[in-house]
Coordinates of C-alpha atoms and ligand atoms in Angstrom, one line a residue:
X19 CA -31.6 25.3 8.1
X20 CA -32.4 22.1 6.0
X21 CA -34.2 22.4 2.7
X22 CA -37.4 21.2 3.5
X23 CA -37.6 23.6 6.6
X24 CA -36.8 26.7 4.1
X25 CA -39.2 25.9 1.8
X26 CA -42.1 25.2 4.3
X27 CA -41.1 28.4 6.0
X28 CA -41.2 30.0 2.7
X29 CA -44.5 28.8 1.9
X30 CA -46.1 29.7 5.4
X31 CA -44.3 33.3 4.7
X32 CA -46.2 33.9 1.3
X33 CA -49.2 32.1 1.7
X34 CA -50.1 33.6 5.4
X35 CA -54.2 32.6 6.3
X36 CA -53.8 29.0 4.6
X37 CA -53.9 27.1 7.6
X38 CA -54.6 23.4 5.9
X39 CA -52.3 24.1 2.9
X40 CA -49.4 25.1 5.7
X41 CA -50.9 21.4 8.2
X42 CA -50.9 19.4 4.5
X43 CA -47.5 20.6 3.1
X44 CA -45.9 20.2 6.6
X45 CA -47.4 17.0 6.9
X46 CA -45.7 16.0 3.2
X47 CA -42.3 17.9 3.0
X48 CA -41.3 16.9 6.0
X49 CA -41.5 12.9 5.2
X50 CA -39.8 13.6 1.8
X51 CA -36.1 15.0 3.8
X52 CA -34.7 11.4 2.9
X53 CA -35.3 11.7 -0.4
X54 CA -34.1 15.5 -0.7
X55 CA -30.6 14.6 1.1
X56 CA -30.4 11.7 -1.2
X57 CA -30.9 13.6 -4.4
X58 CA -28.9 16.5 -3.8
X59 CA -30.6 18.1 -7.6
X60 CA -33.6 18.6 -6.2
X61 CA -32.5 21.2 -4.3
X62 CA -30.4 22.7 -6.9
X63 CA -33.1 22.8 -9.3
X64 CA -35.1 24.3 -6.8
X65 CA -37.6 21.1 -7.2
X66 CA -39.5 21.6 -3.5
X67 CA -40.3 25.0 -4.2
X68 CA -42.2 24.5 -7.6
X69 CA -43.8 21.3 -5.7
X70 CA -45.6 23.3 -3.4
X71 CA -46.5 26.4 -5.8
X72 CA -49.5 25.6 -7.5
X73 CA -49.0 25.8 -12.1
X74 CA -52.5 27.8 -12.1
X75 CA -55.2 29.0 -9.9
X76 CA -58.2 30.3 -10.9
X77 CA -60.5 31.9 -9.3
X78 CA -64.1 33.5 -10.5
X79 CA -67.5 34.7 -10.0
X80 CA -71.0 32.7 -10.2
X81 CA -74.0 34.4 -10.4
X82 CA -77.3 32.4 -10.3
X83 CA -81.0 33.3 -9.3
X84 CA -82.7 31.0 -6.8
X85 CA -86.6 29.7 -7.0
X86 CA -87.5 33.7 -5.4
X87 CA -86.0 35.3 -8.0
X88 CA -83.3 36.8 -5.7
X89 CA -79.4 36.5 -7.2
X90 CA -77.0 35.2 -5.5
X91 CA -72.9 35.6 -5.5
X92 CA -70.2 32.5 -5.0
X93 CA -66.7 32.4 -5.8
X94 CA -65.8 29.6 -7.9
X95 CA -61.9 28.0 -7.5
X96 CA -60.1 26.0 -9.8
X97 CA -56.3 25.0 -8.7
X98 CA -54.3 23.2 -11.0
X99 CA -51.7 22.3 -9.0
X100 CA -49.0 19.6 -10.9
X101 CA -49.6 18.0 -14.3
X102 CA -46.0 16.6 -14.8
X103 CA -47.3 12.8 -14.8
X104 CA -50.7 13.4 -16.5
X105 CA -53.7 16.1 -17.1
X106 CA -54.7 17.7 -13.6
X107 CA -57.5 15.5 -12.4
X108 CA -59.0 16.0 -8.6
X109 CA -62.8 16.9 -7.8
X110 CA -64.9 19.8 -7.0
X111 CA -66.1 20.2 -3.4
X112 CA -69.2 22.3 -3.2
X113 CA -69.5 23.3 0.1
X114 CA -70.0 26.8 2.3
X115 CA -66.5 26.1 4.1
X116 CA -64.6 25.5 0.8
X117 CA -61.8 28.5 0.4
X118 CA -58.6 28.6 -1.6
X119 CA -56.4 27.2 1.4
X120 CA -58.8 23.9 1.4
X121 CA -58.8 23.6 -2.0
X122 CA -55.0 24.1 -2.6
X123 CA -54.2 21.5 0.5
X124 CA -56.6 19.2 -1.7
X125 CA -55.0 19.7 -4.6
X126 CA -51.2 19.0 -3.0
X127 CA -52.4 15.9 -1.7
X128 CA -54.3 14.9 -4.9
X129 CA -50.9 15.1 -6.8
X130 CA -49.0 12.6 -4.5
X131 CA -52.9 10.5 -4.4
X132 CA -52.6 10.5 -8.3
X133 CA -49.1 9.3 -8.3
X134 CA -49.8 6.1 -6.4
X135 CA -52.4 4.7 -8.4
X136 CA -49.9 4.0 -10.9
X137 CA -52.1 6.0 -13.8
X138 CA -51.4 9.1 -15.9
X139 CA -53.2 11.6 -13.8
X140 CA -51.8 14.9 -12.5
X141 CA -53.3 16.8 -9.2
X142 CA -55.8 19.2 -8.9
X143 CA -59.0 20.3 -7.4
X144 CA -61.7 23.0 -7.5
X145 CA -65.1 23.8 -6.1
X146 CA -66.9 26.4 -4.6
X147 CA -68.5 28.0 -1.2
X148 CA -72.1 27.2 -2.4
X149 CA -74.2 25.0 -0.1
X150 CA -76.5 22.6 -1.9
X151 CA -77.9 21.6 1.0
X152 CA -81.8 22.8 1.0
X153 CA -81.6 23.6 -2.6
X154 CA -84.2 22.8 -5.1
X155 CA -83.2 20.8 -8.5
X156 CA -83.8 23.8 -10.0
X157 CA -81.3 26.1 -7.9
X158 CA -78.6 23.1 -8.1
X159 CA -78.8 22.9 -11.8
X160 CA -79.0 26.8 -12.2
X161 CA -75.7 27.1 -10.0
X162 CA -73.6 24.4 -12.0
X163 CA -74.6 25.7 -15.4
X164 CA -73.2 29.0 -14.5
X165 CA -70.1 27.7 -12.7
X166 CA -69.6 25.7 -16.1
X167 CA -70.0 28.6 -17.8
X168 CA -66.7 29.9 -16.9
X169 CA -64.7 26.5 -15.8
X170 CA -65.3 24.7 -19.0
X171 CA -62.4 27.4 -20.7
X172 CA -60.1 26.4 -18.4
X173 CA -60.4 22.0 -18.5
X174 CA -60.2 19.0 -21.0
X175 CA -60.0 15.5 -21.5
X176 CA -56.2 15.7 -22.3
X177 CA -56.1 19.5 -19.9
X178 CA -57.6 19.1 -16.8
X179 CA -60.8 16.1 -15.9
X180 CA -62.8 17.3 -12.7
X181 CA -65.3 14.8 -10.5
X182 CA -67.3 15.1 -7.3
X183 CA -66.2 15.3 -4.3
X184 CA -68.7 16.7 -1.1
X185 CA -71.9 18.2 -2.1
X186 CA -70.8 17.0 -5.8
X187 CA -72.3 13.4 -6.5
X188 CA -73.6 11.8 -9.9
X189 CA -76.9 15.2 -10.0
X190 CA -74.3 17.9 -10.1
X191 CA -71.8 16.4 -12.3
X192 CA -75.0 15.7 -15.1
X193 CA -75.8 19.1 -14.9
X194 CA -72.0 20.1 -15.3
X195 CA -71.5 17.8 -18.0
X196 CA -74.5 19.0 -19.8
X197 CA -73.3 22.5 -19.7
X198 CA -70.1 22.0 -20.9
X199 CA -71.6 19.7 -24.2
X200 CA -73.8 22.5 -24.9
X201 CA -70.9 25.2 -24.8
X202 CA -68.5 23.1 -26.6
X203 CA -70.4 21.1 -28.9
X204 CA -68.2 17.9 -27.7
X205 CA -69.3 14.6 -25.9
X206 CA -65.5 14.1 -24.2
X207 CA -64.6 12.4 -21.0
X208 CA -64.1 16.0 -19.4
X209 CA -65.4 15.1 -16.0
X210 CA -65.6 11.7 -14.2
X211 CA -68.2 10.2 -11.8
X212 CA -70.7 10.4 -15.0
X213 CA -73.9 8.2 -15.3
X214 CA -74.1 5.3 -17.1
X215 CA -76.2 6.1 -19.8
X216 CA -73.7 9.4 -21.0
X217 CA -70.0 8.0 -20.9
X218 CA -69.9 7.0 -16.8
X219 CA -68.0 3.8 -15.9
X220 CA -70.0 1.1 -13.5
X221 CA -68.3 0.8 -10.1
X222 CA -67.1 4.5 -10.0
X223 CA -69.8 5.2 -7.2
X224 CA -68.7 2.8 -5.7
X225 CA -64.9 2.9 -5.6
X226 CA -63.9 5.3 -3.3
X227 CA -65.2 3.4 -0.4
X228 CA -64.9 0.1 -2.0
X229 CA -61.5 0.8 -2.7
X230 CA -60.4 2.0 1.1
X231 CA -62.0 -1.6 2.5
X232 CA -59.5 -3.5 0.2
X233 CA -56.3 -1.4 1.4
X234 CA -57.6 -2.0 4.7
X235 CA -57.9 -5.6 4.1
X236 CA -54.5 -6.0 2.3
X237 CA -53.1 -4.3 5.4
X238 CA -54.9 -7.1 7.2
X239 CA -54.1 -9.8 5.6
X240 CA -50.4 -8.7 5.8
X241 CA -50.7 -9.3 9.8
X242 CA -53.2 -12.6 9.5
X243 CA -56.1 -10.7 9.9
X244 CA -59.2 -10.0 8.0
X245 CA -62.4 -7.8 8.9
X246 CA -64.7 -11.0 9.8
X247 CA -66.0 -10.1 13.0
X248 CA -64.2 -6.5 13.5
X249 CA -66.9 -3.7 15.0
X250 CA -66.0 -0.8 12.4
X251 CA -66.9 2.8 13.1
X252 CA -67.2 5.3 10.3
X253 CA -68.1 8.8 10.2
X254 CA -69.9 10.3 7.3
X255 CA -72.7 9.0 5.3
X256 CA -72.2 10.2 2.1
X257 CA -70.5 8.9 -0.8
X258 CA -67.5 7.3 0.6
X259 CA -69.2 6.7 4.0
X260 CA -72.2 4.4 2.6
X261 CA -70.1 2.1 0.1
X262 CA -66.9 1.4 2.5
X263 CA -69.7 0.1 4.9
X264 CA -71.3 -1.5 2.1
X265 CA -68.3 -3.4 1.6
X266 CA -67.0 -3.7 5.0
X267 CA -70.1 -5.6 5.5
X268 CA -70.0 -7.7 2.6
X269 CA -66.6 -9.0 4.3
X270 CA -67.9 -10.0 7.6
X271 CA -67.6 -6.7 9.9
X272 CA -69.8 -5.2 12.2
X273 CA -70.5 -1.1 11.8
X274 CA -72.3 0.4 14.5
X275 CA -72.0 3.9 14.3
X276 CA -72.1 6.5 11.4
X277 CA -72.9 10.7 11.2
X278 CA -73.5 13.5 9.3
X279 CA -73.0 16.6 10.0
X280 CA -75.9 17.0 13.1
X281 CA -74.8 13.8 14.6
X282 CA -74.2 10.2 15.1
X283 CA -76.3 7.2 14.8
X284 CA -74.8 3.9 16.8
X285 CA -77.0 0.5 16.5
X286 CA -75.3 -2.3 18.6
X287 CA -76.9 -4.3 16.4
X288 CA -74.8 -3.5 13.3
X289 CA -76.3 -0.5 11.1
X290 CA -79.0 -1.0 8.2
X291 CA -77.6 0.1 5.3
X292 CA -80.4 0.3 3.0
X293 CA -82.4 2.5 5.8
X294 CA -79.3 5.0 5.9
X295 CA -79.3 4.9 1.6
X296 CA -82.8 5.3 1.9
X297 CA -82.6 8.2 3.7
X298 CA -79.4 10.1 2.7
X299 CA -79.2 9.1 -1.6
X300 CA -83.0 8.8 -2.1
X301 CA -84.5 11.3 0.3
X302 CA -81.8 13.6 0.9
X303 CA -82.6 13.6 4.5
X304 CA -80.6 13.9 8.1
X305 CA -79.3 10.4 9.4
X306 CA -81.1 11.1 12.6
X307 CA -84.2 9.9 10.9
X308 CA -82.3 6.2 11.3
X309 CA -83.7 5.9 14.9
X310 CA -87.6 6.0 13.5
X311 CA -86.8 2.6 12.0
X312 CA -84.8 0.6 14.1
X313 CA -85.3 -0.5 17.6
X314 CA -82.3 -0.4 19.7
X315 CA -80.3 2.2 18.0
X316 CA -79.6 6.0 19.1
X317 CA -78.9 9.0 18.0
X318 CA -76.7 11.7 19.9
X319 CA -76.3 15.4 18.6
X320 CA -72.8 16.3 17.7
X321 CA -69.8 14.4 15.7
X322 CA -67.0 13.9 17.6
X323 CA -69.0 11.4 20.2
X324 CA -68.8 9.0 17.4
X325 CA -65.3 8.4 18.4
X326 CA -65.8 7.4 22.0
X327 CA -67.3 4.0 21.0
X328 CA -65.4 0.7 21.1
X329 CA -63.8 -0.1 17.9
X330 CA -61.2 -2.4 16.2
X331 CA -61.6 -0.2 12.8
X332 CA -62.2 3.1 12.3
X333 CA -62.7 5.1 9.2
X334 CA -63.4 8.5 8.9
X335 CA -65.1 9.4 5.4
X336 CA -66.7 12.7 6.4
X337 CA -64.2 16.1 5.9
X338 CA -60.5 17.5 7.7
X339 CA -59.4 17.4 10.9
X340 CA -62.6 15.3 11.9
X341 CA -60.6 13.5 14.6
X342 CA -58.0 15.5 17.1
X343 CA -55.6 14.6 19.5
X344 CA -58.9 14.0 22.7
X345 CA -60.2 11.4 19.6
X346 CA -57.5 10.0 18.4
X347 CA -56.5 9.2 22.1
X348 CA -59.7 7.5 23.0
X349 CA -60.0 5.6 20.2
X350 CA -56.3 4.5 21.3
X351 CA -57.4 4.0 24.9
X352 CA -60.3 1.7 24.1
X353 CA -58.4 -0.6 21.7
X354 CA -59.0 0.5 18.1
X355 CA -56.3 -1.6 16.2
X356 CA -56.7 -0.1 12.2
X357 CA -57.3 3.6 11.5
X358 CA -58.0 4.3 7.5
X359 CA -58.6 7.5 6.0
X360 CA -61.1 7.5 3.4
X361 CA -61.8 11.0 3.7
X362 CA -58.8 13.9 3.1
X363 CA -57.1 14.8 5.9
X364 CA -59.5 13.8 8.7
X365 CA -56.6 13.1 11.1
X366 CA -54.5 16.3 12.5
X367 CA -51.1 16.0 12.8
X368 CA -51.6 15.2 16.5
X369 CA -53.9 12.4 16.1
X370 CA -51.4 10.6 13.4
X371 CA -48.6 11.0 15.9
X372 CA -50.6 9.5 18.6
X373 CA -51.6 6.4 16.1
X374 CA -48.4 5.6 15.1
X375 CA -46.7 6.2 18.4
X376 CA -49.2 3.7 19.9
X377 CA -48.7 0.8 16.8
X378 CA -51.9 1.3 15.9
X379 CA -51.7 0.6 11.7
X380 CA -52.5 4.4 10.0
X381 CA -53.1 4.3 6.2
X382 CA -53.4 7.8 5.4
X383 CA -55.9 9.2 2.7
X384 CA -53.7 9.9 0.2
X385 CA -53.3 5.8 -0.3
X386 CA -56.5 5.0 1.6
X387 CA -58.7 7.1 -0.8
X388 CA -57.0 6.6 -4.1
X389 CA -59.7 4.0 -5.1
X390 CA -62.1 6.6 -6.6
X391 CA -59.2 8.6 -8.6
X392 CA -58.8 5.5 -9.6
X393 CA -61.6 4.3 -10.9
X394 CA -61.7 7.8 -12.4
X395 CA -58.5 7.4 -14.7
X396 CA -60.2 4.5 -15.5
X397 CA -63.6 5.8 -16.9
X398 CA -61.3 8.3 -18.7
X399 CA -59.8 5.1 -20.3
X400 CA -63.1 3.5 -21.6
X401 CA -64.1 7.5 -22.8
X402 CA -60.7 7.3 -24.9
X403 CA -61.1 3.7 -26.1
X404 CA -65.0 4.0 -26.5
X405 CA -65.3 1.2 -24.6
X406 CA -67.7 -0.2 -21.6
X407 CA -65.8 -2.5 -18.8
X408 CA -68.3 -4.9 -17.2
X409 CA -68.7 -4.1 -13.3
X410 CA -66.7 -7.4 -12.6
X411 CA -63.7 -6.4 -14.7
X412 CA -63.5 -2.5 -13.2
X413 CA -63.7 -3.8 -9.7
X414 CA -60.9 -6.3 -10.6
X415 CA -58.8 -3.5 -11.1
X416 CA -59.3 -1.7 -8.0
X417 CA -58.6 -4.2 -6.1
X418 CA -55.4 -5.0 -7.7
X419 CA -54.5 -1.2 -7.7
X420 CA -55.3 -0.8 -4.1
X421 CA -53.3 -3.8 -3.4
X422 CA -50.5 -2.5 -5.2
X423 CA -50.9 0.6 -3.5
X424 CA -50.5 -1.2 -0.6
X425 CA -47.1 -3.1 -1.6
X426 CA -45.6 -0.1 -2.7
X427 CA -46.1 2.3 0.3
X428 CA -44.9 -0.7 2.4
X429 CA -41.8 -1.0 0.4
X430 CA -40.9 2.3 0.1
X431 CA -41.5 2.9 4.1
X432 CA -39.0 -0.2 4.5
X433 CA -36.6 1.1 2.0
X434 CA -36.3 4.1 3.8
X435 CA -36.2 2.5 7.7
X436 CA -39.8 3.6 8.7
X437 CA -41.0 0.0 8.4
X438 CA -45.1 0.3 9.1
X439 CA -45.4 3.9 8.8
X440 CA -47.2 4.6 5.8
X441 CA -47.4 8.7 6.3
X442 CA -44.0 8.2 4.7
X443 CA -44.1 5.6 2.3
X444 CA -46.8 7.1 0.7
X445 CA -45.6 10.6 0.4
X446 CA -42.2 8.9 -0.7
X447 CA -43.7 6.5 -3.4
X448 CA -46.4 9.1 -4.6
X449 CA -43.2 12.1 -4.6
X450 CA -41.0 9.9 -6.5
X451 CA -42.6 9.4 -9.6
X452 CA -43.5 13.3 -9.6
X453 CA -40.0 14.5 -8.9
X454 CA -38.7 12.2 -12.0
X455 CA -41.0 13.2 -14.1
X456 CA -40.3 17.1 -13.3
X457 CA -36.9 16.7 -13.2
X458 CA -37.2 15.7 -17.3
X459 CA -39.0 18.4 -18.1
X460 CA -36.3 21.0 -17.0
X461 CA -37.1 24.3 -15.3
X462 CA -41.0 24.9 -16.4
Ligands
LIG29 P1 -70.5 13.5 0.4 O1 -70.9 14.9 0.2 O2 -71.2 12.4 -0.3 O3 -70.6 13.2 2.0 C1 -70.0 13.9 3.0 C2 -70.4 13.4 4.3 O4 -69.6 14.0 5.3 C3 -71.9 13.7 4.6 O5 -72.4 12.7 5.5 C4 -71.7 15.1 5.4 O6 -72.8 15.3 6.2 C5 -70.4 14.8 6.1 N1 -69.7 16.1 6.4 C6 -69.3 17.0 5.5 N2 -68.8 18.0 6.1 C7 -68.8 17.7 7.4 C8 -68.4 18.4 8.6 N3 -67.8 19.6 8.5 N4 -68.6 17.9 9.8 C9 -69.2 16.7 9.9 N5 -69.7 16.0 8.8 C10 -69.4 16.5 7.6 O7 -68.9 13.5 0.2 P2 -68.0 12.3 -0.1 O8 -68.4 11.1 0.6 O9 -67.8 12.2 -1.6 O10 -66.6 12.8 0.5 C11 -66.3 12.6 1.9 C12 -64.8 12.7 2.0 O11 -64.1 11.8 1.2 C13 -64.2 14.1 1.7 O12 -63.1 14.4 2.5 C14 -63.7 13.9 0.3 O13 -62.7 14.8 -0.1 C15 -63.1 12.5 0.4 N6 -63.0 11.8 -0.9 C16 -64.1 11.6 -1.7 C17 -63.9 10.9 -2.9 C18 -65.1 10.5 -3.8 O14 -64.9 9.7 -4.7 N7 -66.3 11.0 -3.5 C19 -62.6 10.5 -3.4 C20 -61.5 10.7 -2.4 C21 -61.8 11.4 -1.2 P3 -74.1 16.1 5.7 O15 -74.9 15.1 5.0 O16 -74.7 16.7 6.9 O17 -73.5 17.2 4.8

């Protein structure tokens, strides 16, 4: 049996219940066999092996009362996964599904994500199953003080630098922060995503989504294309969801359809964006409440709909496995030309084989998405140099990093004969660097 298959046997064997860690490392190791049978010391220093075993997890207990009075019980999670090319660096997902298997296929991902940027940052990611959703200010703050009250002994700005991820935005990280200055008397860069006024950098908000428009765009421009005139569809409307259309826009495209998780809006027309803002960043609300202010558009309960409509582009910026094989397939069947991932993981392994079987051009999240790690590594820069980038000069380095992103996930698919399948040449660009670096450090 080949290496790869051992250890993903292996891993499946002592991990049983993990289903995402088992669909993201199978999804990884088994693009990285070229590399392994051309660096026949991997194997002997049994390289795959500590890849795929996380350096810490931690797991813990948070307490906190709600407006009632009543106290409530979540389990906090903190993996740690690789810091062999920088201090662990991923976000925190707050969110009732979140478990250690979808925080540990996070965190594998997040290492190989890290890696491509080109920065100093190793992989990990963290979160809990409390739901924010409903919650007063009060309850949100109450629940993040105590979840700090146990995380902040474990991170650092040279350890471990957590951000937001779903159902933690710019709120949640302040009251985070906060928490972690009181305990530790120190104003660090310990997490990213911060506001403006304590340490945050302009355009992090922004760069996730901003950042997966200019990969697409790059892989555009590579095939004389560009995204004037495209009809894009994108699920989500959070974070990542309301800036790639933001930007999508700004370059000429059409996006008529968008969700949360109730349902899908789709306006012929070409969505409103400051009506969906409106609604989801200042009101909190459910995107359904689009259809009260624009003629012409509808609303249909249920996600996976979205998907049926025509579309050149589509990018999925809501959660995992968001589109299966019967999605994938339509989207196929009615001509969808560009599929990029701007959340993790949103594609199963079915639906990527059916994209790149059918030429459709499949940037996959961990190059797609690397836009707001990014931007990330680079607040952690101004923190360090106590310095303040003008919007103008931070968005001129994302778009250079996702463009060289782009080059290098081409090049290394060429290098390695899978020309235009990027599943590979980013898990072979991100691994490279990582398996270098632990290969210095000797056995640890
Ligand atoms: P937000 O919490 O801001 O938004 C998440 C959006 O997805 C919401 O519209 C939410 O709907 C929807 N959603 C969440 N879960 C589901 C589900 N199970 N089914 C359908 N819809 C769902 O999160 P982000 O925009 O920050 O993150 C979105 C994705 O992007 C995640 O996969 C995240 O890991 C990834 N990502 C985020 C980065 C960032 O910088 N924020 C960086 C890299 C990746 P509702 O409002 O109903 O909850």
């Amino acid at each position: 049996m080949s290496y790869v298959q051992t250890v993903l046997n292996n891993l499946k064997k002592q991990n049983p219940n993990e289903p995402e860690f088992h669909q993201a490392a199978t999804e990884i190791l088994t693009t990285l066999a070229p590399v392994v049978d051309k660096h026949p010391e991997y194997e002997a220093s049994g390289l795959l092996e500590r890849f795929v075993e996380p350096e810490r997890v931690i797991i813990f207990r948070v307490p906190w009362t709600d407006d009632n009075g009543k106290v409530h019980v979540n389990k906090g999670y903190r993996v740690q996964f690789n810091s062999a090319i920088g201090p662990y660096k991923g976000g925190l997902r707050f969110h009732p599904s979140v478990n250690l298997s979808i925080i540990k296929f996070l965190g594998l991902e997040q290492i190989l994500k890290n890696s491509l940027t080109g920065l100093p940052i190793g992989g990990g990611k963290g979160g809990s199953d409390f739901d924010p959703k409903g919650k007063s200010d009060r309850e949100i703050m109450a629940f993040c003080q105590s979840f700090m009250a146990e995380l902040y002994r474990h991170i650092g700005a040279d350890t471990d630098v957590p951000a937001g991820d779903i159902g933690v935005g710019g709120r949640e990280i302040g009251y985070l922060f906060g928490q972690y200055k009181r305990i530790r008397n120190e104003h660090v860069g310990v997490l990213t995503g911060r506001g403006l006024s304590y340490g945050g950098s302009l355009v992090r908000t922004e760069a996730t989504g901003y950042g997966l428009v200019y990969i697409a765009e790059e892989a555009m421009k590579a095939r004389g294309e560009s995204f004037k005139g495209k009809t894009v569809i994108i699920s989500g409307s959070g974070n990542v969801a309301i800036y790639a259309c933001q930007k999508a826009q700004s370059l000429g495209a059409k996006v008529v359809a968008m969700y949360d998780s109730n349902g899908y809006i789709y306006d012929p027309n070409g969505i409103k964006l400051e009506i969906v803002k409106e609604i989801k960043e200042v009101k909190r609300g459910r995107i359904k409440e689009y259809i009260q202010h624009t003629a012409g558009a509808t609303y249909t309960e249920g996600c996976s709909g979205i998907w049926t409509i025509p579309c050149d582009v589509a990018l999925p910026c809501a959660t995992q496995n968001e589109i299966d094989a019967k999605s994938a397939e339509i989207l196929v069947k009615n001509g969808v030309k560009y599929v990029a991932e701007g959340a993790n993981m949103p594609s199963t392994l079915e639906a990527i084989e059916i994209f790149q079987k059918s030429g459709i051009v499949f940037l996959p999240a961990k190059a797609a998405n690397a836009g707001g790690v990014a931007t990330s590594a680079l607040e952690m820069a101004q923190s360090s140099g106590r310095m303040f980038w003008s919007f103008e000069e931070v968005d001129e380095k994302l778009k250079g990093i996702m463009a060289n992103i782009y080059r290098n996930i081409d090049n290394a698919a060429k290098e390695y004969g899978y020309e235009g399948n990027y599943v590979m040449g980013a898990n072979i660009a991100g691994f490279i660097k990582v398996a270098t670096a632990m290969m210095a450090h000797g056995v640890v």
